[in-house]
XYZ file of C-alpha atoms in Angstrom:
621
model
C 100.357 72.082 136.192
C 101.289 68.247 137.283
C 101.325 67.017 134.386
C 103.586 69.564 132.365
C 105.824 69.770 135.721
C 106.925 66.353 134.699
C 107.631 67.287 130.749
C 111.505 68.013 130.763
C 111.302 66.714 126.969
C 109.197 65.130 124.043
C 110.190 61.931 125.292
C 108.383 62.480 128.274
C 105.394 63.291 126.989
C 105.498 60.566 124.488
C 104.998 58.523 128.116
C 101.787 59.686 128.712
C 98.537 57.700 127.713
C 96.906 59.327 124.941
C 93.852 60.541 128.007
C 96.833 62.453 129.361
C 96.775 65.282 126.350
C 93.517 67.078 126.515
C 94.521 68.217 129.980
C 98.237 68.201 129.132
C 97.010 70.790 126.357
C 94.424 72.800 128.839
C 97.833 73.158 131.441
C 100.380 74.004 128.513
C 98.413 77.265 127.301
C 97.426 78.302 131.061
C 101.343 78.577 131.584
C 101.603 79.919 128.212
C 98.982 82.777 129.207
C 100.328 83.521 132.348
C 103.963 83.594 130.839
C 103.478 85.664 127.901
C 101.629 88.083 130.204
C 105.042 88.924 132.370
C 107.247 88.650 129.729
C 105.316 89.987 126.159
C 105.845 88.386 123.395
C 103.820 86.843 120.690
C 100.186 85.417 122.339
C 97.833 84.780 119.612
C 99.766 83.203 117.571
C 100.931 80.438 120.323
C 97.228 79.966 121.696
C 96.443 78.752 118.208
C 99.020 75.684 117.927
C 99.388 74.164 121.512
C 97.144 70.518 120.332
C 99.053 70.903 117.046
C 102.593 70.993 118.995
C 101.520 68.550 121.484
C 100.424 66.363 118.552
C 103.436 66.797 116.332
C 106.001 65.826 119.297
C 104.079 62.728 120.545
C 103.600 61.598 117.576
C 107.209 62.192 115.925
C 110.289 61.073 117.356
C 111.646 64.989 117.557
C 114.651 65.828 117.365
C 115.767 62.865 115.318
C 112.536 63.622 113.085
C 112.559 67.635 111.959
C 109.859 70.314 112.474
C 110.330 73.175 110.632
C 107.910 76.115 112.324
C 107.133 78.778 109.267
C 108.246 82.083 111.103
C 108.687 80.757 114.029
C 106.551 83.270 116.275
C 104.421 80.649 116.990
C 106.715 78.187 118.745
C 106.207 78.938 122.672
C 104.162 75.674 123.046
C 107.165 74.154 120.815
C 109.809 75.828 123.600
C 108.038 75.157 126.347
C 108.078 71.321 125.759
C 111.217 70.911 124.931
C 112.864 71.869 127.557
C 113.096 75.440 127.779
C 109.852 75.563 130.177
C 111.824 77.246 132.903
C 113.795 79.877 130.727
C 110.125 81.537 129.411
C 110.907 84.134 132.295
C 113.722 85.459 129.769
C 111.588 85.637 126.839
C 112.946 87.869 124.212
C 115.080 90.014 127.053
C 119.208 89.892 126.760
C 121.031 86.483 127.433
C 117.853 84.758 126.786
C 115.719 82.504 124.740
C 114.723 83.846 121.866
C 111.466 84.793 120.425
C 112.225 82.580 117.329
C 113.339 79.080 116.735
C 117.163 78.976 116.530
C 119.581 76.110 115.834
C 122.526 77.547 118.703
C 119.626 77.279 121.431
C 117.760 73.596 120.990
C 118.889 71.027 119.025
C 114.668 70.760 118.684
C 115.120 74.214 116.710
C 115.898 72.548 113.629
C 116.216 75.384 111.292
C 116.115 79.394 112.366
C 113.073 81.196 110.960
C 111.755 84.503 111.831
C 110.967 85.568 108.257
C 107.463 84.012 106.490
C 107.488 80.964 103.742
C 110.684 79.557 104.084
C 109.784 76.307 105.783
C 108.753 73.769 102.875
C 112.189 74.506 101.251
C 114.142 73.917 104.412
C 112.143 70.930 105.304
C 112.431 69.531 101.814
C 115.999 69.835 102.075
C 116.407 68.117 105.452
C 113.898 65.202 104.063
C 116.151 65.108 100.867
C 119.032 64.827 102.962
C 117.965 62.247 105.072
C 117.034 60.026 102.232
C 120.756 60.978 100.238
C 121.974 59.891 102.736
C 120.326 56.447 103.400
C 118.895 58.056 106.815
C 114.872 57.182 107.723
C 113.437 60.294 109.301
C 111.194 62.705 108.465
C 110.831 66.503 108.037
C 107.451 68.503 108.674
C 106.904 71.549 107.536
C 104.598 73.865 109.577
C 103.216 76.872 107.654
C 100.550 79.231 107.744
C 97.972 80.470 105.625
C 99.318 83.991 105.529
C 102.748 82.520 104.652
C 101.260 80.982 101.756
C 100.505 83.554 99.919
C 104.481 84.158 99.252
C 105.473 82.820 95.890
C 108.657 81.074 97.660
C 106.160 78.288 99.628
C 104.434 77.976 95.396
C 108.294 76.999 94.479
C 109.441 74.878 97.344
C 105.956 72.571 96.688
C 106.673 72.242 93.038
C 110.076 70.797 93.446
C 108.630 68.811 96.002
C 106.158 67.206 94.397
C 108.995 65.418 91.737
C 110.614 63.794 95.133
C 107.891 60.874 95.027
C 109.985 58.650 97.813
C 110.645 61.319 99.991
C 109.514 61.397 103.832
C 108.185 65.074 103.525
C 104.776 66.474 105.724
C 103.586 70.010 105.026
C 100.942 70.756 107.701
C 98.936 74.262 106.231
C 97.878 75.992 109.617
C 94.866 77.626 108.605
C 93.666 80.335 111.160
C 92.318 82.759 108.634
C 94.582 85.266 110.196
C 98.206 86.681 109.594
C 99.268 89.381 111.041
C 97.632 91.544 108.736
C 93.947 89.941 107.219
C 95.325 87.539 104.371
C 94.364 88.461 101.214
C 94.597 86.958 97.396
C 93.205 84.155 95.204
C 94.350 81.732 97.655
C 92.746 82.916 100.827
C 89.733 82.860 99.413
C 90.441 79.018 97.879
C 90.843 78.257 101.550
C 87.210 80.090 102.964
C 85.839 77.982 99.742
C 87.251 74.845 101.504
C 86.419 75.480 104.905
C 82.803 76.169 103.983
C 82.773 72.701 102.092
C 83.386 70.711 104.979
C 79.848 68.849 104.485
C 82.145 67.416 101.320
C 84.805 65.506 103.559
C 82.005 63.855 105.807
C 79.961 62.742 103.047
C 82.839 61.058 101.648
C 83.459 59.286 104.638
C 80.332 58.164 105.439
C 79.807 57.016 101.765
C 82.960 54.880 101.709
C 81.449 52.497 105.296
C 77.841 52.289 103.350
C 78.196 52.061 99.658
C 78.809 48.713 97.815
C 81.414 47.948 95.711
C 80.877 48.543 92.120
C 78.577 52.035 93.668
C 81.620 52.687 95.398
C 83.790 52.454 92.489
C 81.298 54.948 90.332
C 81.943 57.406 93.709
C 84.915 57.476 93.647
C 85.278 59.012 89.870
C 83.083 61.297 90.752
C 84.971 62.116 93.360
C 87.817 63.203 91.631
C 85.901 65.523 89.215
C 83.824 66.630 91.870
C 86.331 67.236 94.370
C 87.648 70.036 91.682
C 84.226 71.531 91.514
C 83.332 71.495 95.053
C 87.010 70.842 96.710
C 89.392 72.720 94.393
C 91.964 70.300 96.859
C 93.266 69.190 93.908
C 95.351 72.131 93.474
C 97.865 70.559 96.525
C 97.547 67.042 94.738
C 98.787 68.689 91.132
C 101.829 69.688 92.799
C 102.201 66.079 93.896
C 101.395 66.242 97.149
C 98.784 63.454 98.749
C 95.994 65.817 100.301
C 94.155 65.667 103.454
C 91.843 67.450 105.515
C 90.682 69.978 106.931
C 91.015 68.700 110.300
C 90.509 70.151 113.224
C 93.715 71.350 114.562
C 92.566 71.486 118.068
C 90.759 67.943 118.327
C 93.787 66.014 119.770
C 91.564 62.835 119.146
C 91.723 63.767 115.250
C 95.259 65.162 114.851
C 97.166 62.172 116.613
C 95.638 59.216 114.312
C 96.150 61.583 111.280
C 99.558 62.133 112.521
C 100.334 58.544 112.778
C 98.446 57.622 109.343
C 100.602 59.833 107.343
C 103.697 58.872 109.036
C 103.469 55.406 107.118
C 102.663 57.183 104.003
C 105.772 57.699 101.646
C 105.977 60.674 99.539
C 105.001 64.134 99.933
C 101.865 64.342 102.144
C 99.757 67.621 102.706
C 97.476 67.834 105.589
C 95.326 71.366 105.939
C 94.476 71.569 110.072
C 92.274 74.822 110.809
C 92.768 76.460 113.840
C 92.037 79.612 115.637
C 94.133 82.311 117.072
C 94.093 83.043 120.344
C 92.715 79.758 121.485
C 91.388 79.252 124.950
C 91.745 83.345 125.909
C 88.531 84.710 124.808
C 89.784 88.336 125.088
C 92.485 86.950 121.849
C 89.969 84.892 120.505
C 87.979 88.309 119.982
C 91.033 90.246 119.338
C 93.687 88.055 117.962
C 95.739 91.359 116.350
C 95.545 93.263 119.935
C 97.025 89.855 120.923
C 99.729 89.162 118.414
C 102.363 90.627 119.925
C 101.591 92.551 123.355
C 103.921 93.579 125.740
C 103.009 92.737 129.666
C 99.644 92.758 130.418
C 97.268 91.771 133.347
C 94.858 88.461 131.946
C 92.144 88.481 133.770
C 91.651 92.403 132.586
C 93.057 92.252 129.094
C 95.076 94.752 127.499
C 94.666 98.533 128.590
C 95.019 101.464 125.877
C 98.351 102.890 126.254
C 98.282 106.316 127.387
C 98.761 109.254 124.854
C 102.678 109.725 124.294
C 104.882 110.571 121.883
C 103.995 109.767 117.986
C 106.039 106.664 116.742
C 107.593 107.172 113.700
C 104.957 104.410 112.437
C 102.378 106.569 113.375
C 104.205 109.780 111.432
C 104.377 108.111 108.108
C 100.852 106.832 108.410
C 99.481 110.977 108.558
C 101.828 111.960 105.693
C 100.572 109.269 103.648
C 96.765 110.352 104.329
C 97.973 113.744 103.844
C 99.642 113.341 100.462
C 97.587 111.209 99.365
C 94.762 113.557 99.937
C 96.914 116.254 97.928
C 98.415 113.561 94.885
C 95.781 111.215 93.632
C 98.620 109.719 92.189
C 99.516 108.016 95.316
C 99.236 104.497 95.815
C 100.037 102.540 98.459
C 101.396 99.289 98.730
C 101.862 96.471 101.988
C 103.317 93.145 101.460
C 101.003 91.622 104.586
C 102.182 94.465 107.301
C 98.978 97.212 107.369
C 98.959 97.266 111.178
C 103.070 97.401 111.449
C 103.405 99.841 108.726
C 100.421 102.598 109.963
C 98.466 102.174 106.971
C 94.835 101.000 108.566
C 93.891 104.762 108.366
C 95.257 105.270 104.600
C 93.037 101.580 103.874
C 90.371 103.101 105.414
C 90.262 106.519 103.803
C 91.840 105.792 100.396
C 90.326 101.527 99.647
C 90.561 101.681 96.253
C 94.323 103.383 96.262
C 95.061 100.820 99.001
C 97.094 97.516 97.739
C 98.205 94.809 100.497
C 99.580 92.200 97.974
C 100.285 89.242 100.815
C 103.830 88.227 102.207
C 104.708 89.036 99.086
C 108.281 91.231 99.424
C 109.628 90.231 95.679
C 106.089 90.786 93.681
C 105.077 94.358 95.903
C 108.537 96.280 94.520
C 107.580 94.682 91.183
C 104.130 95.425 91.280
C 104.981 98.941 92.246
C 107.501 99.337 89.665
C 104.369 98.659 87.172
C 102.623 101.422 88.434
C 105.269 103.874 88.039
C 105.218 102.651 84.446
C 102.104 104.096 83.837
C 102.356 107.771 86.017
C 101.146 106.524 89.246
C 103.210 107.046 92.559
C 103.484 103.849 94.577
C 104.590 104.118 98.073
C 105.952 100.999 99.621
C 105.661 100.821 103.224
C 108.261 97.597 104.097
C 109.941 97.122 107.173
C 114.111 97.630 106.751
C 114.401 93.368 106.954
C 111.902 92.527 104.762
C 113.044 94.640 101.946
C 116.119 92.438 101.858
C 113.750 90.019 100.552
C 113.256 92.006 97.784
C 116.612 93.116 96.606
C 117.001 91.392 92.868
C 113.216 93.845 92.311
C 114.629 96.909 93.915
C 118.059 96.678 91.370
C 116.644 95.249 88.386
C 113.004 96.328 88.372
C 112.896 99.504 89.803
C 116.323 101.369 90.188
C 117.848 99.867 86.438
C 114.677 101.647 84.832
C 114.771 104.577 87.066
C 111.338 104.363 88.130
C 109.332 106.511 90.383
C 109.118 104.547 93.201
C 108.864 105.411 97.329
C 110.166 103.451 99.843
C 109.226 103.975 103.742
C 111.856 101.820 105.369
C 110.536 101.308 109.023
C 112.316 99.553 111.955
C 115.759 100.480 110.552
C 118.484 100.127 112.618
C 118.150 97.614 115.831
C 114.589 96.535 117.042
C 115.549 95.283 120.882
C 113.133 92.305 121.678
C 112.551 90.769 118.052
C 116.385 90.272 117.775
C 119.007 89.710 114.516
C 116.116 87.995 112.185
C 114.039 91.686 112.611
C 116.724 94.058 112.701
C 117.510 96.668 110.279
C 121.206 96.900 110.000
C 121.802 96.909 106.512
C 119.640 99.137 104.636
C 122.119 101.815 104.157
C 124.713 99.762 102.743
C 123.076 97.525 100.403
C 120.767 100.721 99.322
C 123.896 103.203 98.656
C 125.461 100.733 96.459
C 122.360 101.076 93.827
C 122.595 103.848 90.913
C 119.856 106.365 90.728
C 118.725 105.694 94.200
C 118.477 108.187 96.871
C 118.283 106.877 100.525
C 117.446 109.027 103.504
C 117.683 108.972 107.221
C 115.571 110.748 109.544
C 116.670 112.148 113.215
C 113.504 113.159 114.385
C 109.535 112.960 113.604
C 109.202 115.926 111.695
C 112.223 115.288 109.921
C 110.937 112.151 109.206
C 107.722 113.783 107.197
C 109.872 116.071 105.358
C 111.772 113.397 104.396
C 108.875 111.593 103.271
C 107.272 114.197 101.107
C 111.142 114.821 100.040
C 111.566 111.503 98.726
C 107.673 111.360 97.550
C 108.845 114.447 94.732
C 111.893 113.063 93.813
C 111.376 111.368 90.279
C 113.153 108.116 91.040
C 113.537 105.472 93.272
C 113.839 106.779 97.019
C 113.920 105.618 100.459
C 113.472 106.845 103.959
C 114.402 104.624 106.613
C 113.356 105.395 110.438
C 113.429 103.236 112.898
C 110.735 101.333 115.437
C 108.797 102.995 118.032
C 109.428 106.921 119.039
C 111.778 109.554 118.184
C 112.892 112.468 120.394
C 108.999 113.792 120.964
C 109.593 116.562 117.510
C 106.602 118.336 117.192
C 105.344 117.084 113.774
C 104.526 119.880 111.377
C 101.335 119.528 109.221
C 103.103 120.573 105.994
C 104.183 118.222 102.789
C 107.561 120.850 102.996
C 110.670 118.935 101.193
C 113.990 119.706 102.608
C 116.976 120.083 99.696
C 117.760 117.128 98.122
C 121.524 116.093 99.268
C 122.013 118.721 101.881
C 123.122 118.563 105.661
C 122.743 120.979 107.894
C 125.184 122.240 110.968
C 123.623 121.517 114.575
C 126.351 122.451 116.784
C 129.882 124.627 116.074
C 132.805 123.136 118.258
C 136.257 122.935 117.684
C 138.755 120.535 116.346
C 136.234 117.106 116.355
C 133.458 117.012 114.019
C 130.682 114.011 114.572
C 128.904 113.987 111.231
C 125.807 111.803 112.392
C 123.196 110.105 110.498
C 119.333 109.642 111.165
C 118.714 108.437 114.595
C 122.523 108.896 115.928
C 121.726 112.495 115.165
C 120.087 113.032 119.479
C 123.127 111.206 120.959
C 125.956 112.864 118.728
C 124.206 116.490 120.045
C 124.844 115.284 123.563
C 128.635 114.104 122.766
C 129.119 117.009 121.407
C 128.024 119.003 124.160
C 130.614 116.948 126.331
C 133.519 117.558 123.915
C 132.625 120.958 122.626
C 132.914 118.694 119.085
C 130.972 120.397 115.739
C 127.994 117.797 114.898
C 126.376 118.292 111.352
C 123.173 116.224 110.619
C 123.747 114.397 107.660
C 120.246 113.262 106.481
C 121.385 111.840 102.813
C 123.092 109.023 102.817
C 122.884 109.241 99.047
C 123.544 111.648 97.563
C 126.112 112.254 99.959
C 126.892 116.679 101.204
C 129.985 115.840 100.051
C 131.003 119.948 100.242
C 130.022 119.964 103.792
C 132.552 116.866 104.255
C 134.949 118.502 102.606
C 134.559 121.975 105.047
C 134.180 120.396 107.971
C 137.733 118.500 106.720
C 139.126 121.666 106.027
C 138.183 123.194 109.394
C 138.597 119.928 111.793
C 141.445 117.718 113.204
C 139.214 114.496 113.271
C 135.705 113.582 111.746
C 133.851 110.926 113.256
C 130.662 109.470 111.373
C 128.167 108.083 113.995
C 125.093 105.208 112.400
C 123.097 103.015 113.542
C 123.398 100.906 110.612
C 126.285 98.000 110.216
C 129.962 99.739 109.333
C 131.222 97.706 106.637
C 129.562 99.345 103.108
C 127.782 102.109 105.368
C 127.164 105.865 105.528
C 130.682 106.001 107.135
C 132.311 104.504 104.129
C 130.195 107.241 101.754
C 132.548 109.767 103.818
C 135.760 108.206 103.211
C 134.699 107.209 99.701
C 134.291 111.185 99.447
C 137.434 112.204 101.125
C 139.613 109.752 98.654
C 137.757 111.139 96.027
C 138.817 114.913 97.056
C 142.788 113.722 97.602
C 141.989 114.812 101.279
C 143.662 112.478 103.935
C 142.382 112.689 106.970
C 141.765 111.100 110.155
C 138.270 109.881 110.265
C 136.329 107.425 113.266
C 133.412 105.083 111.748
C 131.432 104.416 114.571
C 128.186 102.061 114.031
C 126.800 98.890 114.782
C 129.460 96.091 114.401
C 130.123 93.185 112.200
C 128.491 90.141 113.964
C 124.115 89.465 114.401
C 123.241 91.195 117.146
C 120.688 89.211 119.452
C 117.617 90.620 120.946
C 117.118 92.877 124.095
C 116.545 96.370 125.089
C 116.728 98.160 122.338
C 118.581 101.043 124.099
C 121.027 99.075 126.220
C 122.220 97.219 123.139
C 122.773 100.770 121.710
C 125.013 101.385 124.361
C 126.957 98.417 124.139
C 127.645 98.985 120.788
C 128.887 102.647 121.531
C 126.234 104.316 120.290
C 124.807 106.376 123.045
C 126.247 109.713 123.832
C 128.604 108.345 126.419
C 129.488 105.831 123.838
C 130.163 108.290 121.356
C 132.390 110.361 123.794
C 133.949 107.777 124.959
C 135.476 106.939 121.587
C 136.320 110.066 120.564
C 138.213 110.324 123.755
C 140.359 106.774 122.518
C 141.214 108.239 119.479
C 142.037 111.933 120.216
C 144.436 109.901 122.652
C 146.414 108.787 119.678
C 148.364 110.917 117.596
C 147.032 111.704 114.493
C 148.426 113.487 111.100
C 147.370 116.916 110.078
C 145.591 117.880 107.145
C 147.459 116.485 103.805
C 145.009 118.106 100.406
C 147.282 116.320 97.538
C 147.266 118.297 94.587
């Protein structure tokens, strides 16, 4: 490690003779390895673009010049170089770096990412910037094949391409891999490309041999055969000035190219192919294993976890085997996530009722909504963050026409190590708001099937949200049973304090409860609301408290009140849930606590407010 010892910065690697980065590069992902191994984290990824960071930062006069990483998962190298070499020990974990680029922790994090194919439109922005305001710098764009597939990259390139002055670099980071195989029109474009590489060296070669007026006739044949043989000129339509594919882990090819382009005005596009997991044959071989592993030993790989509780993941993925076996009906639908969402089995079992339309948020909910046109039943499997994405589709394509629809919401609610960009705070407000929809939480596995197959009957647009990893350890009935649509169900009789909990706060409310001898019903709609079991626990309690794990403002919480105004019942009620500010990442269950959400949490402010004096019953007439 001498070398990257001395690297405090880019500038000090911008020191070193250009014989200084092969081994630079070789010492860089042996600390990555050995780092990633203690702390988990994304691997994969980050073994795939050390030469291309290296590259980018000796080449570019970072931070003054902008990189803009595409997600941003695979920016350890990118960390690592820029300072942050002796903070990797607090990878992901409270109070330190983060697992993404963000703009509060390096001024080298140019713009926060976390979420796919947003980096040509920030990047073109910066570069736009720059040049509005007389500035010379440039902006590169980093982005991956999988992240291509998402319409948003398609619309950032063809604004770009009318900016003809403007000091813009999109670098395409081929590895053939997202997290989940990349699919489409496009993927398949790039395999054609990669398997023409014979095209790019006979070009080469034929420009130092041929003489001039045979070079001429070449050339216009190269353009028409370049779309035959090269459809390149797809990039070039949108403006862009094309080159590669390059090796992206021949330093000795991506440095010159570098430098080339960065005397080029206008947009430039250069494809680099690289390979995930590079340098660690066990992710070379595995690169999915690999993504995202927690701590593992290298020289022996990744063990299989022992047999423990189900994950909710793992719950949806047997209901959706299971119903599908029953409903031929069913089809389900991934935007890029098969492995995250449980649905290798369902591919496996069901191909042809299998759809994973790419990173792709706005066109799956669409695309589903289609379906439902014509008497199929989609089921969208979307994490809680990425349906966000999606929200114009949800209102205007699916709810507006009441369409029969199924959404399985997973890691709802906070997701510890992946931080604010991941979490799912905000599903139940932005979801509640929507006519015709019905939105679900579950507090346990089994409840979390029944939900499933509830939401699966209903004939509209539904959602059940559950959040990452395991539950309580339910045992998991093999049934398709529904549970009645808009009713909650008693779990404990107390006195005078009743904790009306919802989906995951359902465990910890039980055990507050306990402690006060407090009443706890489990809620499980969100919409439509029990509003007759809020209005009889009112009648029959001195304070309610709601308990989520969802954000507050716009929540299930407000759904009570809403339903207590609408009564002409005033009475005291607690809104306990996650507050208003991004919560960063860490253990999922110590920032659970912080927030007040564990039992002792709960308890605790109960306690506060039963301190307080507090009106009676008032039922205006």
């Amino acid at each position: 490690m001498d070398l990257l010892k001395k690297i405090e910065g880019p500038g000090d690697l911008r020191r070193l003779s250009r014989s200084q980065l092969k081994p630079l590069a070789d010492e860089l992902r042996a600390f990555l390895l050995d780092s990633v191994s203690r702390t988990g984290g994304h691997l994969s990824s980050n073994l795939g673009t050390v030469e291309l960071t290296i590259a980018l930062h000796y080449v570019f006069n970072t931070p003054d010049d902008r990189i803009v990483w595409d997600v941003g998962h695979q920016t350890y190298p990118h960390k690592i170089l820029t300072g942050r070499r002796d903070r990797m020990g607090s990878l992901r974990q409270q109070g330190g770096i983060s697992g993404f680029p963000r703009r509060d922790e390096s001024p080298f994090d140019t713009f926060g990412t976390a979420h796919s194919s947003t980096s040509i439109s920030a990047a073109l922005g910066m570069a736009i910037a720059a040049q509005t305001m007389g500035e010379s710098r440039h902006a590169v764009a980093v982005i991956g094949d999988g992240a291509m597939t998402a319409g948003m990259a398609f619309e950032a390139l063809n604004n770009a391409g009318v900016h003809e002055n403007v000091n813009l670099l999109v670098i395409l980071n081929d590895n053939d891999m997202s997290i989940s195989p990349p699919v489409g029109a496009l993927n398949r474009y790039l395999a054609r490309l990669m398997s023409g590489r014979f095209y790019a060296a006979a070009r080469s070669v034929g420009k130092s041999v041929l003489p001039g007026p045979m070079l001429e006739l070449a050339k216009r044949l190269e353009e028409h055969a370049k779309g035959m043989v090269l459809p390149a000129t797809m990039f070039e339509e949108f403006g862009f000035n094309y080159i590669g594919p390059i090796d992206g882990h021949d330093l000795d090819s991506l440095v010159p190219t570098l430098q080339n382009l960065k005397q080029l005005k206008g947009p430039q596009f250069l494809h680099v192919v690289t390979k995930k997991g590079q340098g660690y044959k066990l992710a070379e071989a595995d690169p999915v294993l690999y993504h995202g592993p927690g701590k593992f030993d290298p020289a022996e790989g990744i063990k299989p976890a022992a047999a423990g509780k189900k994950t909710y993941t793992q719950v949806f993925g047997q209901w959706l085997c299971d119903m599908a076996q029953q409903d031929k009906r069913l089809i389900g639908i991934t935007p890029a996530m098969r492995e995250g969402s449980g649905m290798v089995e369902f591919e496996q079992r069901f191909p042809d009722r299998y759809h994973d339309v790419g990173i792709a948020e706005q066109h799956a909910v669409t695309f589903a909504g289609g379906m439902a046109c014509e008497g199929l039943k989609p089921v969208v499997a979307i994490y809680s963050t990425f349906l966000q994405r999606a929200y114009d589709q949800l209102i205007h394509d699916v709810a507006l026409q009441n369409l029969d629809v199924t959404f399985a919401l997973d890691r709802a609610g906070l997701v510890g190590a992946d931080g604010a960009t991941h979490a799912g705070n905000y599903d139940l407000a932005f979801l509640r708001c929507i006519p015709n929809m019905v939105v679900l939480a579950a507090s346990d596995e089994n409840e979390c099937r029944q939900m499933l197959s509830t939401a699966y009957q209903y004939p509209g647009p539904a959602a059940v949200r559950y959040p990452r990893g395991a539950g309580i350890g339910a045992a998991v009935d093999t049934s398709l049973d529904t549970i009645p649509l808009g009713k909650g169900e008693l779990r404990r009789n107390g006195k005078q304090v009743a904790i009306l909990a919802f989906g995951t706060m359902v465990a910890p409310a039980l055990k507050a409860g306990e402690e006060l001898n407090a009443t706890v019903a489990n809620m499980r709609f969100v919409k439509p609301l029990d509003a007759a079991l809020v209005l009889e626990l009112a009648a029959s309690h001195d304070l309610l408290v709601t308990v989520e794990e969802g954000c507050i403002m716009g929540g299930a919480g407000s759904a009570v009140a809403e339903a207590l105004a609408a009564a002409g019942v005033v009475k005291p009620l607690l809104q306990l849930g996650l507050p208003d500010k991004f919560i960063d990442h860490g253990d999922a269950p110590q920032l659970l606590a912080q927030c007040g959400l564990d039992a002792a949490g709960i308890a605790a402010s109960i306690r506060q407010r039963l301190g307080k004096k507090e009106p009676r019953l008032v039922v205006n007439n």
